[in-house]
mmCIF file of C-alpha atoms and ligand atoms in Angstrom:
data_model
loop_
_atom_site.group_PDB
_atom_site.id
_atom_site.type_symbol
_atom_site.label_atom_id
_atom_site.label_comp_id
_atom_site.label_asym_id
_atom_site.label_seq_id
_atom_site.Cartn_x
_atom_site.Cartn_y
_atom_site.Cartn_z
ATOM 1 C CA UNK A 396 -6.472 -14.423 4.703
ATOM 2 C CA UNK A 397 -6.127 -11.719 1.750
ATOM 3 C CA UNK A 398 -6.289 -8.758 3.246
ATOM 4 C CA UNK A 399 -8.242 -5.738 1.049
ATOM 5 C CA UNK A 400 -6.841 -2.394 1.318
ATOM 6 C CA UNK A 401 -8.813 0.607 -0.601
ATOM 7 C CA UNK A 402 -7.070 3.343 -1.132
ATOM 8 C CA UNK A 403 -8.595 6.888 -0.735
ATOM 9 C CA UNK A 404 -7.096 8.375 -3.074
ATOM 10 C CA UNK A 405 -10.062 7.597 -5.585
ATOM 11 C CA UNK A 406 -12.767 8.543 -2.535
ATOM 12 C CA UNK A 407 -14.939 11.953 -2.476
ATOM 13 C CA UNK A 408 -12.946 14.449 -0.465
ATOM 14 C CA UNK A 409 -15.622 16.429 0.138
ATOM 15 C CA UNK A 410 -16.883 13.551 2.065
ATOM 16 C CA UNK A 411 -13.983 11.701 3.399
ATOM 17 C CA UNK A 412 -15.411 11.124 7.059
ATOM 18 C CA UNK A 413 -18.145 9.064 5.346
ATOM 19 C CA UNK A 414 -16.249 7.184 2.614
ATOM 20 C CA UNK A 415 -13.917 5.740 5.199
ATOM 21 C CA UNK A 416 -16.581 4.992 7.420
ATOM 22 C CA UNK A 417 -18.625 3.500 4.971
ATOM 23 C CA UNK A 418 -15.472 1.518 3.694
ATOM 24 C CA UNK A 419 -14.785 0.452 6.950
ATOM 25 C CA UNK A 420 -18.513 -0.923 7.656
ATOM 26 C CA UNK A 421 -18.116 -2.511 4.244
ATOM 27 C CA UNK A 422 -15.798 -4.908 6.153
ATOM 28 C CA UNK A 423 -12.295 -4.138 4.535
ATOM 29 C CA UNK A 424 -9.251 -4.766 6.680
ATOM 30 C CA UNK A 425 -7.231 -1.448 6.304
ATOM 31 C CA UNK A 426 -7.280 1.791 4.662
ATOM 32 C CA UNK A 427 -4.188 2.899 2.145
ATOM 33 C CA UNK A 428 -3.026 6.502 2.487
ATOM 34 C CA UNK A 429 -1.443 7.869 -0.756
ATOM 35 C CA UNK A 430 1.148 10.418 -0.274
ATOM 36 C CA UNK A 431 2.001 12.627 -3.197
ATOM 37 C CA UNK A 432 4.675 15.608 -2.958
ATOM 38 C CA UNK A 433 5.086 16.540 -6.394
ATOM 39 C CA UNK A 434 8.090 15.445 -6.934
ATOM 40 C CA UNK A 435 8.885 11.825 -6.536
ATOM 41 C CA UNK A 436 5.486 11.308 -8.328
ATOM 42 C CA UNK A 437 4.153 13.914 -10.277
ATOM 43 C CA UNK A 438 1.156 14.811 -8.076
ATOM 44 C CA UNK A 439 0.339 15.916 -4.802
ATOM 45 C CA UNK A 440 -1.775 14.695 -2.335
ATOM 46 C CA UNK A 441 -2.375 14.993 1.405
ATOM 47 C CA UNK A 442 -0.219 15.402 4.322
ATOM 48 C CA UNK A 443 -0.018 13.949 8.146
ATOM 49 C CA UNK A 444 -2.562 16.756 9.244
ATOM 50 C CA UNK A 445 -5.008 14.599 7.116
ATOM 51 C CA UNK A 446 -3.737 11.423 7.951
ATOM 52 C CA UNK A 447 -4.188 11.960 11.779
ATOM 53 C CA UNK A 448 -7.579 13.421 11.071
ATOM 54 C CA UNK A 449 -8.595 10.073 9.608
ATOM 55 C CA UNK A 450 -6.908 7.724 12.421
ATOM 56 C CA UNK A 451 -9.332 9.785 14.692
ATOM 57 C CA UNK A 452 -12.318 8.924 12.434
ATOM 58 C CA UNK A 453 -11.449 5.071 12.151
ATOM 59 C CA UNK A 454 -9.962 1.856 13.840
ATOM 60 C CA UNK A 455 -8.917 0.540 10.678
ATOM 61 C CA UNK A 456 -5.202 -0.291 10.607
ATOM 62 C CA UNK A 457 -3.700 2.717 8.543
ATOM 63 C CA UNK A 458 -1.085 1.877 5.771
ATOM 64 C CA UNK A 459 0.925 4.593 4.819
ATOM 65 C CA UNK A 460 2.477 5.041 1.646
ATOM 66 C CA UNK A 461 4.937 7.615 1.257
ATOM 67 C CA UNK A 462 5.675 8.504 -2.588
ATOM 68 C CA UNK A 463 7.904 11.737 -1.792
ATOM 69 C CA UNK A 464 11.487 12.413 -2.164
ATOM 70 C CA UNK A 465 14.000 11.939 1.102
ATOM 71 C CA UNK A 466 11.380 10.393 3.161
ATOM 72 C CA UNK A 467 13.376 10.560 6.396
ATOM 73 C CA UNK A 468 12.548 14.407 6.250
ATOM 74 C CA UNK A 469 8.989 13.020 7.142
ATOM 75 C CA UNK A 470 8.919 10.106 9.009
ATOM 76 C CA UNK A 471 9.042 11.036 12.227
ATOM 77 C CA UNK A 472 5.505 13.150 11.172
ATOM 78 C CA UNK A 473 3.625 9.825 10.264
ATOM 79 C CA UNK A 474 4.521 8.142 12.906
ATOM 80 C CA UNK A 475 3.347 10.754 15.425
ATOM 81 C CA UNK A 476 0.192 10.774 13.050
ATOM 82 C CA UNK A 477 -1.154 7.318 13.761
ATOM 83 C CA UNK A 478 -0.269 4.591 10.901
ATOM 84 C CA UNK A 479 -0.150 1.127 11.189
ATOM 85 C CA UNK A 480 1.749 0.556 8.448
ATOM 86 C CA UNK A 481 4.956 3.053 6.669
ATOM 87 C CA UNK A 482 6.173 2.482 3.490
ATOM 88 C CA UNK A 483 8.985 3.873 1.915
ATOM 89 C CA UNK A 484 10.194 3.527 -1.749
ATOM 90 C CA UNK A 485 13.072 1.882 -2.755
ATOM 91 C CA UNK A 486 13.765 4.271 -5.360
ATOM 92 C CA UNK A 487 13.851 7.483 -3.231
ATOM 93 C CA UNK A 488 15.803 6.615 -0.120
ATOM 94 C CA UNK A 489 19.164 6.777 0.002
ATOM 95 C CA UNK A 490 20.320 5.187 3.530
ATOM 96 C CA UNK A 491 17.081 3.001 3.057
ATOM 97 C CA UNK A 492 18.159 0.233 5.817
ATOM 98 C CA UNK A 493 18.349 2.988 8.025
ATOM 99 C CA UNK A 494 15.196 4.450 7.631
ATOM 100 C CA UNK A 495 13.440 0.706 7.557
ATOM 101 C CA UNK A 496 14.945 0.364 11.485
ATOM 102 C CA UNK A 497 13.735 3.905 11.873
ATOM 103 C CA UNK A 498 10.502 3.384 11.479
ATOM 104 C CA UNK A 499 10.406 -0.189 12.872
ATOM 105 C CA UNK A 500 12.102 1.083 16.156
ATOM 106 C CA UNK A 501 9.097 3.333 16.246
ATOM 107 C CA UNK A 502 6.592 0.556 16.600
ATOM 108 C CA UNK A 503 5.555 0.963 13.323
ATOM 109 C CA UNK A 504 5.542 -1.364 10.572
ATOM 110 C CA UNK A 505 8.092 -0.760 7.970
ATOM 111 C CA UNK A 506 7.556 -1.492 4.583
ATOM 112 C CA UNK A 507 9.887 -0.931 1.421
ATOM 113 C CA UNK A 508 8.245 -0.504 -2.456
ATOM 114 C CA UNK A 509 9.443 -0.772 -5.678
ATOM 115 C CA UNK A 510 8.327 0.627 -8.771
ATOM 116 C CA UNK A 511 7.645 -1.435 -11.561
ATOM 117 C CA UNK A 512 10.653 -0.942 -13.461
ATOM 118 C CA UNK A 513 12.760 -1.961 -10.089
ATOM 119 C CA UNK A 514 13.503 -5.575 -10.062
ATOM 120 C CA UNK A 515 13.048 -8.175 -7.482
ATOM 121 C CA UNK A 516 16.458 -9.021 -6.699
ATOM 122 C CA UNK A 517 17.485 -4.773 -5.641
ATOM 123 C CA UNK A 518 15.234 -6.233 -2.289
ATOM 124 C CA UNK A 519 18.128 -8.803 -1.293
ATOM 125 C CA UNK A 520 19.479 -6.984 1.359
ATOM 126 C CA UNK A 521 16.568 -5.492 2.565
ATOM 127 C CA UNK A 522 14.120 -8.460 2.792
ATOM 128 C CA UNK A 523 14.707 -9.394 5.876
ATOM 129 C CA UNK A 524 14.471 -6.040 7.483
ATOM 130 C CA UNK A 525 11.166 -5.503 6.487
ATOM 131 C CA UNK A 526 7.559 -6.314 7.028
ATOM 132 C CA UNK A 527 6.214 -5.582 4.034
ATOM 133 C CA UNK A 528 6.561 -5.193 0.317
ATOM 134 C CA UNK A 529 4.851 -3.137 -1.714
ATOM 135 C CA UNK A 530 4.959 -4.007 -5.554
ATOM 136 C CA UNK A 531 3.886 -1.374 -7.803
ATOM 137 C CA UNK A 532 1.815 -2.390 -10.553
ATOM 138 C CA UNK A 533 1.249 0.707 -11.778
ATOM 139 C CA UNK A 534 3.691 3.790 -12.408
ATOM 140 C CA UNK A 535 2.935 5.732 -9.419
ATOM 141 C CA UNK A 536 1.117 9.038 -9.022
ATOM 142 C CA UNK A 537 -2.448 8.399 -10.233
ATOM 143 C CA UNK A 538 -5.515 6.041 -9.637
ATOM 144 C CA UNK A 539 -7.286 4.391 -12.279
ATOM 145 C CA UNK A 540 -4.486 3.192 -14.693
ATOM 146 C CA UNK A 541 -3.974 -0.037 -15.942
ATOM 147 C CA UNK A 542 -2.055 -3.390 -13.887
ATOM 148 C CA UNK A 543 1.076 -3.944 -15.819
ATOM 149 C CA UNK A 544 0.977 -7.728 -16.624
ATOM 150 C CA UNK A 545 4.550 -8.071 -15.512
ATOM 151 C CA UNK A 546 3.844 -7.403 -11.822
ATOM 152 C CA UNK A 547 2.569 -10.908 -11.524
ATOM 153 C CA UNK A 548 6.007 -12.321 -12.674
ATOM 154 C CA UNK A 549 7.585 -10.444 -9.811
ATOM 155 C CA UNK A 550 4.883 -10.940 -7.299
ATOM 156 C CA UNK A 551 5.758 -14.662 -7.384
ATOM 157 C CA UNK A 552 9.682 -13.880 -7.669
ATOM 158 C CA UNK A 553 9.462 -12.422 -4.253
ATOM 159 C CA UNK A 554 6.579 -15.245 -2.804
ATOM 160 C CA UNK A 555 9.615 -17.480 -3.695
ATOM 161 C CA UNK A 556 12.316 -15.440 -1.944
ATOM 162 C CA UNK A 557 10.018 -15.066 0.961
ATOM 163 C CA UNK A 558 9.602 -18.733 1.105
ATOM 164 C CA UNK A 559 13.386 -20.036 0.286
ATOM 165 C CA UNK A 560 14.310 -17.335 3.273
ATOM 166 C CA UNK A 561 11.500 -18.604 5.442
ATOM 167 C CA UNK A 562 10.434 -14.555 6.053
ATOM 168 C CA UNK A 563 6.999 -13.483 7.572
ATOM 169 C CA UNK A 564 6.513 -10.418 5.087
ATOM 170 C CA UNK A 565 3.604 -9.414 4.042
ATOM 171 C CA UNK A 566 3.492 -9.014 -0.330
ATOM 172 C CA UNK A 567 1.523 -6.116 -0.695
ATOM 173 C CA UNK A 568 0.275 -4.781 -4.729
ATOM 174 C CA UNK A 569 -0.622 -1.805 -5.587
ATOM 175 C CA UNK A 570 -2.062 -0.103 -8.774
ATOM 176 C CA UNK A 571 -4.877 -1.384 -11.674
ATOM 177 C CA UNK A 572 -6.325 -4.155 -9.352
ATOM 178 C CA UNK A 573 -10.123 -4.769 -9.634
ATOM 179 C CA UNK A 574 -12.485 -7.676 -8.993
ATOM 180 C CA UNK A 575 -11.134 -9.522 -12.438
ATOM 181 C CA UNK A 576 -7.851 -9.574 -11.676
ATOM 182 C CA UNK A 577 -7.939 -9.852 -8.229
ATOM 183 C CA UNK A 578 -7.568 -13.573 -7.748
ATOM 184 C CA UNK A 579 -4.847 -13.800 -10.377
ATOM 185 C CA UNK A 580 -2.862 -11.216 -8.138
ATOM 186 C CA UNK A 581 -3.603 -13.208 -4.928
ATOM 187 C CA UNK A 582 -2.437 -16.580 -6.722
ATOM 188 C CA UNK A 583 0.735 -15.432 -7.445
ATOM 189 C CA UNK A 584 1.172 -14.765 -4.003
ATOM 190 C CA UNK A 585 0.263 -11.282 -2.610
ATOM 191 C CA UNK A 586 -1.291 -11.487 1.109
ATOM 192 C CA UNK A 587 -2.432 -7.316 0.982
ATOM 193 C CA UNK A 588 -4.545 -6.321 -2.269
ATOM 194 C CA UNK A 589 -4.817 -1.978 -2.522
ATOM 195 C CA UNK A 590 -7.432 -0.841 -4.427
ATOM 196 C CA UNK A 591 -8.458 2.787 -5.511
ATOM 197 C CA UNK A 592 -10.472 3.577 -8.070
ATOM 198 C CA UNK A 593 -12.168 -0.217 -8.538
ATOM 199 C CA UNK A 594 -13.230 0.038 -4.412
ATOM 200 C CA UNK A 595 -14.781 3.856 -4.422
ATOM 201 C CA UNK A 596 -16.322 3.896 -8.177
ATOM 202 C CA UNK A 597 -17.972 0.600 -6.888
ATOM 203 C CA UNK A 598 -21.766 1.034 -6.329
ATOM 204 C CA UNK A 599 -22.191 -0.897 -2.867
ATOM 205 C CA UNK A 600 -18.756 -1.326 -0.994
ATOM 206 C CA UNK A 601 -20.459 -4.131 0.925
ATOM 207 C CA UNK A 602 -21.361 -5.984 -1.821
ATOM 208 C CA UNK A 603 -17.843 -5.474 -3.674
ATOM 209 C CA UNK A 604 -16.097 -6.674 -0.577
ATOM 210 C CA UNK A 605 -18.496 -9.514 -0.163
ATOM 211 C CA UNK A 606 -18.200 -10.930 -3.667
ATOM 212 C CA UNK A 607 -14.000 -9.864 -3.272
ATOM 213 C CA UNK A 608 -14.322 -12.053 -0.151
ATOM 214 C CA UNK A 609 -16.084 -14.900 -2.625
ATOM 215 C CA UNK A 610 -13.675 -15.073 -4.986
ATOM 216 C CA UNK A 611 -10.399 -14.717 -2.666
ATOM 217 C CA UNK A 612 -11.761 -17.694 -0.572
ATOM 218 C CA UNK A 613 -9.694 -20.314 -0.078
ATOM 219 C CA UNK A 614 -6.028 -18.159 0.204
HETATM 220 C C1 DX5 B 279 -1.099 4.873 -7.224
HETATM 221 C C2 DX5 B 279 -1.515 5.128 -5.936
HETATM 222 C C3 DX5 B 279 -2.222 3.810 -5.570
HETATM 223 C C4 DX5 B 279 -3.574 4.136 -6.283
HETATM 224 C C5 DX5 B 279 -4.216 2.782 -6.800
HETATM 225 O O1 DX5 B 279 -0.003 6.178 -7.229
HETATM 226 O O2 DX5 B 279 -0.182 4.772 -4.992
HETATM 227 O O3 DX5 B 279 -2.400 3.493 -4.544
HETATM 228 O O4 DX5 B 279 -4.684 4.998 -5.512
HETATM 229 O O5 DX5 B 279 -5.290 3.417 -7.344
HETATM 230 P P1 DX5 B 279 -5.464 2.427 -8.219
HETATM 231 O O6 DX5 B 279 -6.514 0.680 -8.031
HETATM 232 O O7 DX5 B 279 -7.087 2.992 -9.325
HETATM 233 O O8 DX5 B 279 -4.904 1.748 -9.663
HETATM 234 ZN ZN1 ZN B 280 -0.564 3.447 -3.081
#
């Protein structure tokens, strides 16, 4: 089953609790939380306190995407805040293997994310250690950007690598995903689809979620 993970980046932050409850009752599978520091990416969002507050109001798995420099400084805080998946960027970790194992040893699923210009082969020596790989299909920093089509080839290549090595690694894709291209992304091999603006700009989250499920059916 392909999982749907709305990114709250495009939610109405004045009504964040309501937005999250509405997404949950629409039947989504998890919530994607984008953490930006104004250094690794040119935008600033939320920190562990907000993640902790969200943890208290939803039973959905929390998928935390760290787009920050030197993530080791904050791994402990985000784990304490109650995330279920914690993803760091390959480009921001000097000792990636250590960071990944630190996350896993804390009982949280560990992910590695790669930017659009980072090749799949750079995952060669870390893929067997992670629970998920997050392929960025936009340059991280903002919601509402267009899907970069080269990401489809990267997803297929990653799927091949995972199958060939017999690994159980979730393939997650983030950026520019909407109803119209979701099936192509899933058919390429994605198992978790992050959806920010296309989800929270929809008129009715429940209708969108069930239409997406219909479209992705058979996966
Ligand atoms: C981008 C973030 C994404 C973003 C996706 O830097 O990592 O999670 O919220 O938003 P859309 O779906 O609007 O591209
Ligand atoms: Zn994200």
